[in-house]
Coordinates of C-alpha atoms in Angstrom, one line a residue:
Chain A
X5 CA -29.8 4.6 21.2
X6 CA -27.3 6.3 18.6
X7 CA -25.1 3.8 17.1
X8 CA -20.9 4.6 17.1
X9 CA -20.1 5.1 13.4
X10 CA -16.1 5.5 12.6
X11 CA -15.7 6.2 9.2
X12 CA -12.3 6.1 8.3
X13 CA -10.1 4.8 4.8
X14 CA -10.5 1.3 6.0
X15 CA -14.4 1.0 6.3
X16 CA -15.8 -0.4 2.6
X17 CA -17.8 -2.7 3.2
X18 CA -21.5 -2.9 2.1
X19 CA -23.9 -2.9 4.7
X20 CA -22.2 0.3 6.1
X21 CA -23.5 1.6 3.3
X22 CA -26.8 3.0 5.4
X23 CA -24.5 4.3 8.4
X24 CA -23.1 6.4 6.3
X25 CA -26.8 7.6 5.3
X26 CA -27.1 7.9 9.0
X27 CA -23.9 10.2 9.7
X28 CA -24.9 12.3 6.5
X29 CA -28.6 13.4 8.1
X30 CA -27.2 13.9 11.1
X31 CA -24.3 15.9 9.9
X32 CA -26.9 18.0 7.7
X33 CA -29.1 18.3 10.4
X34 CA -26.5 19.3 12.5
X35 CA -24.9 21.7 10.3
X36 CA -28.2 23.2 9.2
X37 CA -28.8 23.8 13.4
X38 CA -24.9 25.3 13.8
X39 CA -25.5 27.3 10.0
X40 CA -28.8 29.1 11.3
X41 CA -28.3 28.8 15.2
X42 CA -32.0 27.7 15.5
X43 CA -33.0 28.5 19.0
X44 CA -34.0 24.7 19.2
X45 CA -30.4 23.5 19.5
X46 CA -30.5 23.9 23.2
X47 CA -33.6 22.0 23.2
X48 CA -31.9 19.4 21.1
X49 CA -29.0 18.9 23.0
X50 CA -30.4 18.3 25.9
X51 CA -33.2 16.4 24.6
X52 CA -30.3 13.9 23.5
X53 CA -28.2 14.7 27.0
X54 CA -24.6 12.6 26.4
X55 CA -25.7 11.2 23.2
X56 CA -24.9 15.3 21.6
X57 CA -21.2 14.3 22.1
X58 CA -21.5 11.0 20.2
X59 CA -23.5 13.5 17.3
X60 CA -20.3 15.7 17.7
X61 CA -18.4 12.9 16.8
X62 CA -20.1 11.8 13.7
X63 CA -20.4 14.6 12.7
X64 CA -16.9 15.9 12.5
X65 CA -16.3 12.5 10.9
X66 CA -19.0 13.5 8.3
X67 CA -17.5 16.6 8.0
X68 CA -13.9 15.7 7.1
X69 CA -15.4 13.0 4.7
X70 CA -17.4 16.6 3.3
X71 CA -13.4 18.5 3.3
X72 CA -15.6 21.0 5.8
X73 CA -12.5 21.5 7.5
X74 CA -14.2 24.5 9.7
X75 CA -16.8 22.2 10.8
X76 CA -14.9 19.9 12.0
X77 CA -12.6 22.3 13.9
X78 CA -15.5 23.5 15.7
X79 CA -16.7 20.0 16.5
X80 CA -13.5 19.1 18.1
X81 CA -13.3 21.8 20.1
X82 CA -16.3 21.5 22.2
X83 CA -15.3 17.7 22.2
X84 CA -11.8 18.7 23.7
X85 CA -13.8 20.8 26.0
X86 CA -16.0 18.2 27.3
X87 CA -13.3 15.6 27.3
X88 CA -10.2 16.8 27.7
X89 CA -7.4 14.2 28.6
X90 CA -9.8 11.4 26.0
X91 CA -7.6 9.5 24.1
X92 CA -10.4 9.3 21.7
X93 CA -11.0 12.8 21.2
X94 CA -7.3 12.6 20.5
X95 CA -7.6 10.2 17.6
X96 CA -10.6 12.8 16.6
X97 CA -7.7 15.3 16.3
X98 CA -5.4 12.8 14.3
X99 CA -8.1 12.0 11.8
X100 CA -8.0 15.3 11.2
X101 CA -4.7 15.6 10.6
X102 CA -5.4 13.0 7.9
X103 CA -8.0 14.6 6.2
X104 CA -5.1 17.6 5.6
X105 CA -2.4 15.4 4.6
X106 CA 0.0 16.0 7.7
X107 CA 0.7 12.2 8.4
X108 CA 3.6 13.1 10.0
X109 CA 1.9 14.9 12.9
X110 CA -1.0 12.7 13.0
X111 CA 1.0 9.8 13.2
X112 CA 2.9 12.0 16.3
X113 CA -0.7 11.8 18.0
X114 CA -1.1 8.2 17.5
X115 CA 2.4 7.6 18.5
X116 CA 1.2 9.0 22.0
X117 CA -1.7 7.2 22.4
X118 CA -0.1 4.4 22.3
X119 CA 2.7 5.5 24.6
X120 CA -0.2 5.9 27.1
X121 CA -1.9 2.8 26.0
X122 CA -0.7 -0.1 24.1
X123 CA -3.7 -1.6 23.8
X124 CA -5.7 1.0 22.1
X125 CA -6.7 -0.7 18.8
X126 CA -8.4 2.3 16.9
X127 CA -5.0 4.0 17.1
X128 CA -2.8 1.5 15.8
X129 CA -5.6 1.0 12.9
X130 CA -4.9 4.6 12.1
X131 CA -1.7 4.2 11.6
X132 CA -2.0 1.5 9.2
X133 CA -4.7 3.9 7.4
X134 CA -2.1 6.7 6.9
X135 CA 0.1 3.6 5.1
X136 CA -2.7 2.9 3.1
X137 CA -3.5 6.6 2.1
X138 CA 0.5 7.3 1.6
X139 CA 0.0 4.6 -0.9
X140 CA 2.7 2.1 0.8
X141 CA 0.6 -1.4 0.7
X142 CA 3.4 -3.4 1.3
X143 CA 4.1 -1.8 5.1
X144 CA 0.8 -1.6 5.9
X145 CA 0.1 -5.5 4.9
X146 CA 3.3 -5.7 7.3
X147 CA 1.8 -3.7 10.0
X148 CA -1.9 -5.3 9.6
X149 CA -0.1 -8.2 9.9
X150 CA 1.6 -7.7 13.5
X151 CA -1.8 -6.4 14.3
X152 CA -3.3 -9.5 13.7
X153 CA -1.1 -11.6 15.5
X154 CA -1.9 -9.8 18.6
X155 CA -6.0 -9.1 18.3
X156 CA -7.2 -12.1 16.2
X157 CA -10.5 -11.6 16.4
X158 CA -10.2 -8.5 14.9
X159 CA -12.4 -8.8 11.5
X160 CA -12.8 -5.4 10.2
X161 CA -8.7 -6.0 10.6
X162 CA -9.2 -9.6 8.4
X163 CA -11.4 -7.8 5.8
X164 CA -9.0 -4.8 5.4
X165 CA -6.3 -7.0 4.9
X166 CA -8.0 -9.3 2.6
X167 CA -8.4 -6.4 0.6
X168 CA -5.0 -4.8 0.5
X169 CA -4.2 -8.3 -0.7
X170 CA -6.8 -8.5 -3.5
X171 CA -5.3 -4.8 -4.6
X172 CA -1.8 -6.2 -4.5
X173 CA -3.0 -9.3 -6.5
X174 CA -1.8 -11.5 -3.7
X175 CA -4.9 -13.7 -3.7
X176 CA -3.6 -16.9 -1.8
X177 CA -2.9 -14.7 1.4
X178 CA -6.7 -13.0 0.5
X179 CA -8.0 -16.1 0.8
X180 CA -6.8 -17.0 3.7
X181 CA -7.9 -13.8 5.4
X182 CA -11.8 -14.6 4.0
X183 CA -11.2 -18.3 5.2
X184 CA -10.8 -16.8 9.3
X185 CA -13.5 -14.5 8.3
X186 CA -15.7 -17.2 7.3
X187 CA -14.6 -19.2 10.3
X188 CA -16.7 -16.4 12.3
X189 CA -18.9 -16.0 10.6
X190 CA -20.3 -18.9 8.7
X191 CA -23.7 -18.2 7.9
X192 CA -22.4 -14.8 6.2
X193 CA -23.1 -15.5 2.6
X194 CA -21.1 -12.2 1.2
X195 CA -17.9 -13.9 2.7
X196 CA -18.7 -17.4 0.7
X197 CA -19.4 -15.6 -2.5
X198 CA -16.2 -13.1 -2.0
X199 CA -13.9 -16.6 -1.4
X200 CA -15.5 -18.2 -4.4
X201 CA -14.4 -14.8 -6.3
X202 CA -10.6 -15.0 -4.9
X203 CA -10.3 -18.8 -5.6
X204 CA -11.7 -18.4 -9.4
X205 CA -9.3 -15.8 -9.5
X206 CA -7.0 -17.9 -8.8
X207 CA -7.3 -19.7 -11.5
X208 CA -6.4 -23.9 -11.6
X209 CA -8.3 -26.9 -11.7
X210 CA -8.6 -27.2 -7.9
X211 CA -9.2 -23.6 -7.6
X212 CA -12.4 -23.4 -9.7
X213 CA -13.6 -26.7 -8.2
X214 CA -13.3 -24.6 -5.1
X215 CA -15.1 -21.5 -6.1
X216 CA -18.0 -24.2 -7.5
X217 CA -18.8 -24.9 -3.7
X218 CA -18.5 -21.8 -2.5
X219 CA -20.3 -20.2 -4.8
X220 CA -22.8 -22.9 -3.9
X221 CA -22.8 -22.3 -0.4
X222 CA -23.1 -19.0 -1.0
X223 CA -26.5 -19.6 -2.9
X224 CA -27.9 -22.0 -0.1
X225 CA -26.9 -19.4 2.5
X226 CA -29.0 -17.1 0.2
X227 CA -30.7 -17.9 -3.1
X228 CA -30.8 -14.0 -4.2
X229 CA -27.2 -13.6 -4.5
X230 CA -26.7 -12.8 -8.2
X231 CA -22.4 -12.7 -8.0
X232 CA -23.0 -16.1 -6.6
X233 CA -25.6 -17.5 -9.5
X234 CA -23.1 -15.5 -12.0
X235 CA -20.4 -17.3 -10.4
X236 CA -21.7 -20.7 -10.3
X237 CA -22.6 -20.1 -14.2
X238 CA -18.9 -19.1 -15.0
X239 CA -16.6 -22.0 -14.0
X240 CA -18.7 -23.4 -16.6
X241 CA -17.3 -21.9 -19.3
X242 CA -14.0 -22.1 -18.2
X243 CA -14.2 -25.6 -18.0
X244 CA -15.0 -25.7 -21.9
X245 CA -11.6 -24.5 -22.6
X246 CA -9.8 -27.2 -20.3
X247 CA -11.1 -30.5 -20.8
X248 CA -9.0 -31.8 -18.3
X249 CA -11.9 -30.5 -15.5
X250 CA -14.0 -32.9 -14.3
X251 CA -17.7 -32.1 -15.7
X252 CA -19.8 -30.3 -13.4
X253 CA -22.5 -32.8 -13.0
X254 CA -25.5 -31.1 -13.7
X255 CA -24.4 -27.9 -12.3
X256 CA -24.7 -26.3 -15.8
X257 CA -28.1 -26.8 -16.6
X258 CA -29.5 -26.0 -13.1
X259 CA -27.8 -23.0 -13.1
X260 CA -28.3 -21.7 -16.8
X261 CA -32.2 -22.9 -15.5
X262 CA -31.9 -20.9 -12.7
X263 CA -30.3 -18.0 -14.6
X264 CA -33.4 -18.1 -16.8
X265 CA -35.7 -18.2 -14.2
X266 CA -34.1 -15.0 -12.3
X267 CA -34.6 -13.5 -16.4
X268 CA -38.1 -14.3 -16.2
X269 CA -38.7 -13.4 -12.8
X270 CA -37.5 -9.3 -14.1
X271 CA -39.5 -9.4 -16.8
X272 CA -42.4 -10.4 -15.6
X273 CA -42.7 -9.2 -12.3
X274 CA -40.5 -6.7 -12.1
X275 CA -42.0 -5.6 -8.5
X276 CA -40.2 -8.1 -6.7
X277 CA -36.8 -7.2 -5.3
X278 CA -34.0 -9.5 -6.4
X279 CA -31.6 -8.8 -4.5
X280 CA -28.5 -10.0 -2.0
Chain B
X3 CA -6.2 8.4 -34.4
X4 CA -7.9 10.4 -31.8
X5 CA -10.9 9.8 -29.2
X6 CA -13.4 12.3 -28.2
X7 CA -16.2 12.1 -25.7
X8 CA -19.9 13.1 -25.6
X9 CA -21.0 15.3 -22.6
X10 CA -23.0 12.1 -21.8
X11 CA -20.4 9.8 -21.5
X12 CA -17.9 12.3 -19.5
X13 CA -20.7 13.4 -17.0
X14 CA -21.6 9.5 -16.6
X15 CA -17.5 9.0 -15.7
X16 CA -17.2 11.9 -13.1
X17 CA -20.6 11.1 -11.2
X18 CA -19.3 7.6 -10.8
X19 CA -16.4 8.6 -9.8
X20 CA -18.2 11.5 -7.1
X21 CA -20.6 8.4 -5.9
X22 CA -17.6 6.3 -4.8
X23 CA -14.9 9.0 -3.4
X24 CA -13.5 6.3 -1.2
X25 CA -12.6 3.5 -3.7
X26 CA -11.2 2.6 -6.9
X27 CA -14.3 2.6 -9.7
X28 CA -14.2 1.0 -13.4
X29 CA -16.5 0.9 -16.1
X30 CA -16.1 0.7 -20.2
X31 CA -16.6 3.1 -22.7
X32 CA -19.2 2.6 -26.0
X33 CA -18.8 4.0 -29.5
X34 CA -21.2 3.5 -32.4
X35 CA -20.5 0.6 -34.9
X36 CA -18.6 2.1 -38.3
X37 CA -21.0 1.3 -40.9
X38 CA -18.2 0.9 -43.1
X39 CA -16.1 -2.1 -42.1
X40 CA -13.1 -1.8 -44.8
X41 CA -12.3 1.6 -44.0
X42 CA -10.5 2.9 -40.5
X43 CA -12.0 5.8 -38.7
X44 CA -10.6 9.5 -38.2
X45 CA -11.5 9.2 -34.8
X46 CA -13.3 7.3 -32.4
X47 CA -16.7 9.0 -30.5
X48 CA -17.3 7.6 -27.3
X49 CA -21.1 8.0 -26.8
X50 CA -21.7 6.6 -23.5
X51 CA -20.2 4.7 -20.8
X52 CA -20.8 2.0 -18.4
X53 CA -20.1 2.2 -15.1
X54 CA -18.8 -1.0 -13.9
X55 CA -17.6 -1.9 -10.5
X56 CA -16.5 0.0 -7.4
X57 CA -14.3 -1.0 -4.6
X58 CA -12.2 -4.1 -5.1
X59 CA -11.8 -4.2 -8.9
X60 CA -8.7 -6.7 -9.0
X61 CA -11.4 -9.9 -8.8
X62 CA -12.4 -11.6 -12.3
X63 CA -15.2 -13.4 -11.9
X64 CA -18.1 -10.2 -12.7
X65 CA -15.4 -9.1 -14.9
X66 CA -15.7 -11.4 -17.1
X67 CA -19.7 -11.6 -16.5
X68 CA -19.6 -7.9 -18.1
X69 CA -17.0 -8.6 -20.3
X70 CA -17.6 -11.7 -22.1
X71 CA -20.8 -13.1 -21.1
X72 CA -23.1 -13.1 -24.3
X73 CA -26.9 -13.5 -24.2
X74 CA -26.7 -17.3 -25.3
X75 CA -28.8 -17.9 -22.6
X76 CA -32.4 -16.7 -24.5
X77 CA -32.0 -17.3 -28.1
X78 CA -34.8 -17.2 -30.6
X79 CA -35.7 -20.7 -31.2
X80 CA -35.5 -21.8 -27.5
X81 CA -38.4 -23.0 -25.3
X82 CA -38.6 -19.5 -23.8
X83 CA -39.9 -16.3 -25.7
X84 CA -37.6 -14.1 -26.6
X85 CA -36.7 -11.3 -24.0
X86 CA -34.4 -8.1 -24.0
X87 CA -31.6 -8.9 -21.8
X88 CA -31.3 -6.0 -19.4
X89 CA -29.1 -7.6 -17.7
X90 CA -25.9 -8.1 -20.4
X91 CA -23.9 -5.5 -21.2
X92 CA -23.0 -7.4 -24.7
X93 CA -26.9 -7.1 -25.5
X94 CA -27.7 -4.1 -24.8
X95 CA -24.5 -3.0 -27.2
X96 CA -26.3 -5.2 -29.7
X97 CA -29.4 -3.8 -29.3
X98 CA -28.0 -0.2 -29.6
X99 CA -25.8 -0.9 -32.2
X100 CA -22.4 0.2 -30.4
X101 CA -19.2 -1.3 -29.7
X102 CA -17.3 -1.5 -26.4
X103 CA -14.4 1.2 -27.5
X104 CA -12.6 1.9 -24.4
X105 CA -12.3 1.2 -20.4
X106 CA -12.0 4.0 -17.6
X107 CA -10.6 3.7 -14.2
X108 CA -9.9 6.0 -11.1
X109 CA -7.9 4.5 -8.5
X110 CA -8.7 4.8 -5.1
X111 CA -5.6 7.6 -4.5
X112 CA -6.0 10.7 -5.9
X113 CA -2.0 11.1 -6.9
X114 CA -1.9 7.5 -8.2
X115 CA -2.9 7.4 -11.8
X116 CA -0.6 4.8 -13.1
X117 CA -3.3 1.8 -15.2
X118 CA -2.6 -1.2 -13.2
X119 CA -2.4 -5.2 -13.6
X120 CA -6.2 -5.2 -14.2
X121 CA -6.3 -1.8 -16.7
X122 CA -3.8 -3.4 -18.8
X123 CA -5.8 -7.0 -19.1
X124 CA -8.8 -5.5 -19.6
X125 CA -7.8 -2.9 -22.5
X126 CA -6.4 -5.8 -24.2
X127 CA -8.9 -8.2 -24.0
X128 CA -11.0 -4.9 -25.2
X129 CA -8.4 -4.5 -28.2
X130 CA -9.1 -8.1 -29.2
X131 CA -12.4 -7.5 -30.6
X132 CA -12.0 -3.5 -30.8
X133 CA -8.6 -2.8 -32.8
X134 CA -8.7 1.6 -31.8
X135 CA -9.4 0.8 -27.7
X136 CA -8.6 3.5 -25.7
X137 CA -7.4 3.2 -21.7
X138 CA -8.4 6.3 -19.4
X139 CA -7.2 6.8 -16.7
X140 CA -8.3 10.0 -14.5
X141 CA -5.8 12.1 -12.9
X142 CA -6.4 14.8 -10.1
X143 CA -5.6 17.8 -13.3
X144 CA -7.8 19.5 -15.5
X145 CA -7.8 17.1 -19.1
X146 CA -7.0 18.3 -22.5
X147 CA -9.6 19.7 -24.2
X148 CA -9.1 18.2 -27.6
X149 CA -10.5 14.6 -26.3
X150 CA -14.0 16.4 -25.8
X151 CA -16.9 16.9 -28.1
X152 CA -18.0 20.1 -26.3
X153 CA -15.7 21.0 -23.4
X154 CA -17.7 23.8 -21.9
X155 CA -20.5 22.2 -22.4
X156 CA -19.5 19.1 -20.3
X157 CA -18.1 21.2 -17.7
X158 CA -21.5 23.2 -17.2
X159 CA -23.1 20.2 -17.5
X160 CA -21.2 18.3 -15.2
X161 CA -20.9 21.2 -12.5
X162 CA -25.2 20.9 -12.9
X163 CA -25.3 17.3 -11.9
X164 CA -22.6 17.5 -9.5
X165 CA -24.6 20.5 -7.3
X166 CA -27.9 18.8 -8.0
X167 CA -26.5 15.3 -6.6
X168 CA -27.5 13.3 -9.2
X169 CA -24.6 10.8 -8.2
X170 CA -26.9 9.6 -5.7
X171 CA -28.9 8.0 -8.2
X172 CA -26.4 6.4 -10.6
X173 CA -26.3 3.1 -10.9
X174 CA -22.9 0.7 -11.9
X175 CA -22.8 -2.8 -13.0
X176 CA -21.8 -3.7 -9.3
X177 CA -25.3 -2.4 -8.0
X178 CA -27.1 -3.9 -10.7
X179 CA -25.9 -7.3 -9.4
X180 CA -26.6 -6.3 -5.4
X181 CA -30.0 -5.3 -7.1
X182 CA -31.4 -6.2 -10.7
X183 CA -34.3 -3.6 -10.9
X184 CA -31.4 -1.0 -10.7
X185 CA -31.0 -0.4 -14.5
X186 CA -27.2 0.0 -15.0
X187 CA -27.7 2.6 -18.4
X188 CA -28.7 5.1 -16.4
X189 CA -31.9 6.5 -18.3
X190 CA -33.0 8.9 -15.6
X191 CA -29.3 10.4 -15.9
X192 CA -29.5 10.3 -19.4
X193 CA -32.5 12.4 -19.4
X194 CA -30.7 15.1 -17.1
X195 CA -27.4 15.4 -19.4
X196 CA -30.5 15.7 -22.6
X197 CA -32.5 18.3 -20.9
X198 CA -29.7 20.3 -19.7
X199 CA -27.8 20.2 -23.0

């Protein structure tokens, strides 16, 4: 079963790294089909039935990431013509907009979607995109915010926001936004590591003591997170210059041990995959 | 004092940039140690680069990793035999006899190309142990062709490698850490810019 990809400003985080794979062979595949009209594309569609609509949709997406601006035209005409009164088809058509620069009529489009239906999340988080790409943070830490308050459970919304705060140096408020995302997700050791990062950055005695632990969780949740060795190796040397910090306890050497043993572990092997 | 820029270290900026269209990506500049101490240079060659992070570039903990972290950990003398450090950007330099001359950064918006909170800290703390640093930042507008070696050579170059993909296999400081057999100088690009020049 074909998984939904959006692919919009707000999407950055790693794993979707491989959907993005995913939407590029099927946008090549699909353009190469539409390019030389192979006489299998009736085949294909209907060997994939209603799952050629959600191709349609990635691969417009695909395509505006691409700037294939005809492409995408023609993908969202057979979508309008299979779905006609679809709000999501419509957001589809405001992305578009996007990708040309005419927030003001996209944001029209959203603003009518939401007329229609409050509740329709992907159109409000376009909005906030168009903030983002107009290069107002401040509003659309505003906006994200009143988002928040009304679909907490949001976490691509957490994430996003954690990073417009990260961008805007705010790292107090970004911390906060990892803490709820690490709230649901506990066992998520990319969330531990990215919390230790804020709250070193941070900066302070209680701070570092802070981004000790997590970058210690972070390591127990997985013991081949380098950022999170790196990190547990670093407070270290801050705490050189300010005396005042309690001594790690034998964190140093295990860590510079540990360090070591990751060295070792390249050189010699060099097969093995160290990796997050 | 003016800075100039191998093919190699320009083509190594824009496929990082290409790689990552959707965020902000960082990385430092190299030049090659001035045998003479005493005497300041005419200009300063930038022979290579090293891409650094993508995506949130604000945090300073892998910063500083890159940035200041020397290779104290496996010193001749120590229990352990004595390794190249692929890891450290500070031994490779070493190794290769360059200096770190400059930093890089494009922002994540195209039209914003103002250096930022974290360009500023990082070009100083550069400065401290490199006195003629250099900031880039890119803009969306063709550059001035006196900062180039060879301009027409980068561009034909760079319009190679950009057809060809060869983005796809660049690796920054920020995969080397997701992944440590990703080897973060970039021989295989290396090779490409040679063979193409």
């Amino acid at each position: 079963m074909l998984k939904i990809v959006f692919f919009n400003d707000t999407e950055k985080k790693r794993h979707s790294l491989l959907e993005f794979t995913w939407a590029r062979c099927s946008f090549v595949i699909f353009a190469t089909m539409v390019k030389n009209g192979l006489p299998n594309m009736v085949s294909f569609s209907v060997c994939l039935l209603c799952s050629v609509w959600i191709i349609y949709e990635q691969v417009m997406i695909a395509a505006l990431d691409c700037s294939r601006d005809d492409l995408a035209w023609s993908c969202l005409q057979e979508l309008k013509r299979q779905f006609p009164d679809s709000h999501r088809v419509k957001r589809l058509a405001g992305m578009r907009l996007e990708a040309l620069e005419r927030y003001e009529d996209a944001n029209k489009l959203y603003d009518s979607i939401l007329q229609d239906d409050p509740t329709n999340t992907a159109a409000r988080k376009r909005k906030i995109s168009i903030l983002r790409a107009q290069g107002k943070s401040s509003e659309a830490i505003r906006e994200l915010n009143e988002y928040l308050e009304q679909f907490v459970g949001d976490q691509e919304a957490w994430h996003e926001l954690s990073e417009l705060y990260i961008n805007e140096h705010d790292y107090a408020k970004a911390a906060f936004c990892l803490e709820e995302l690490m709230m649901t997700n506990p066992h998520n050791h990319l969330y531990c590591e990215q919390y230790g990062e804020v709250k070193y950055t941070q900066g302070g005695l209680e701070n570092l003591e802070l981004a000790r632990k997590y970058f210690a969780q972070a390591l127990k949740l997985n013991n081949r997170n380098m950022r999170a060795l790196f990190g547990l190796y670093m407070p270290h040397l801050t705490n050189l210059r300010h005396p005042k910090l309690q001594k790690p306890r034998d964190l140093l050497p295990e860590a510079e041990m540990r360090l070591i043993g990751v060295q070792l572990k390249f050189q010699h092997i060099h097969g093995e995959g160290l990796s997050c | 004092m003016s800075l100039k820029l191998t093919t190699q270290a320009y083509c190594k900026m824009l496929l990082h940039a290409a790689k990552y269209p959707h965020c902000a990506v960082n990385g430092l500049l190299v030049a090659e140690k001035h045998k003479k101490k005493d005497s300041p240079r005419d200009s300063v060659l930038c022979v290579d680069c090293v891409p650094l992070f993508h995506g949130a570039l604000a945090l300073a903990p892998m910063l500083e990793v890159a940035l200041t972290l020397k290779s104290r950990l496996i010193r001749p003398g120590n229990i352990f035999p004595v390794f190249n450090c692929p890891i450290l950007i500070d031994a490779w330099c070493k190794e290769n006899k360059y200096v770190i001359a400059g930093y890089y950064q494009a922002n994540e918006r195209i039209k914003e190309a103002r250096p930022n909170q974290v360009a500023e800290k990082v070009a100083a703390r550069i400065s401290e142990n490199f006195s003629e640093a250099a900031m880039i930042m890119w803009k969306c507008r063709e550059p001035s062709t006196d900062c180039f070696e060879d301009w027409i050579e980068a561009q034909k170059i760079t319009a190679a490698l950009l057809e060809s993909k060869s983005y796809e296999s660049l690796v920054d400081f920020d995969n080397h850490l997701d992944d440590l057999r990703n080897d973060w100088t970039n021989p295989e690009i290396n090779k490409s810019v040679l063979h193409l020049c």
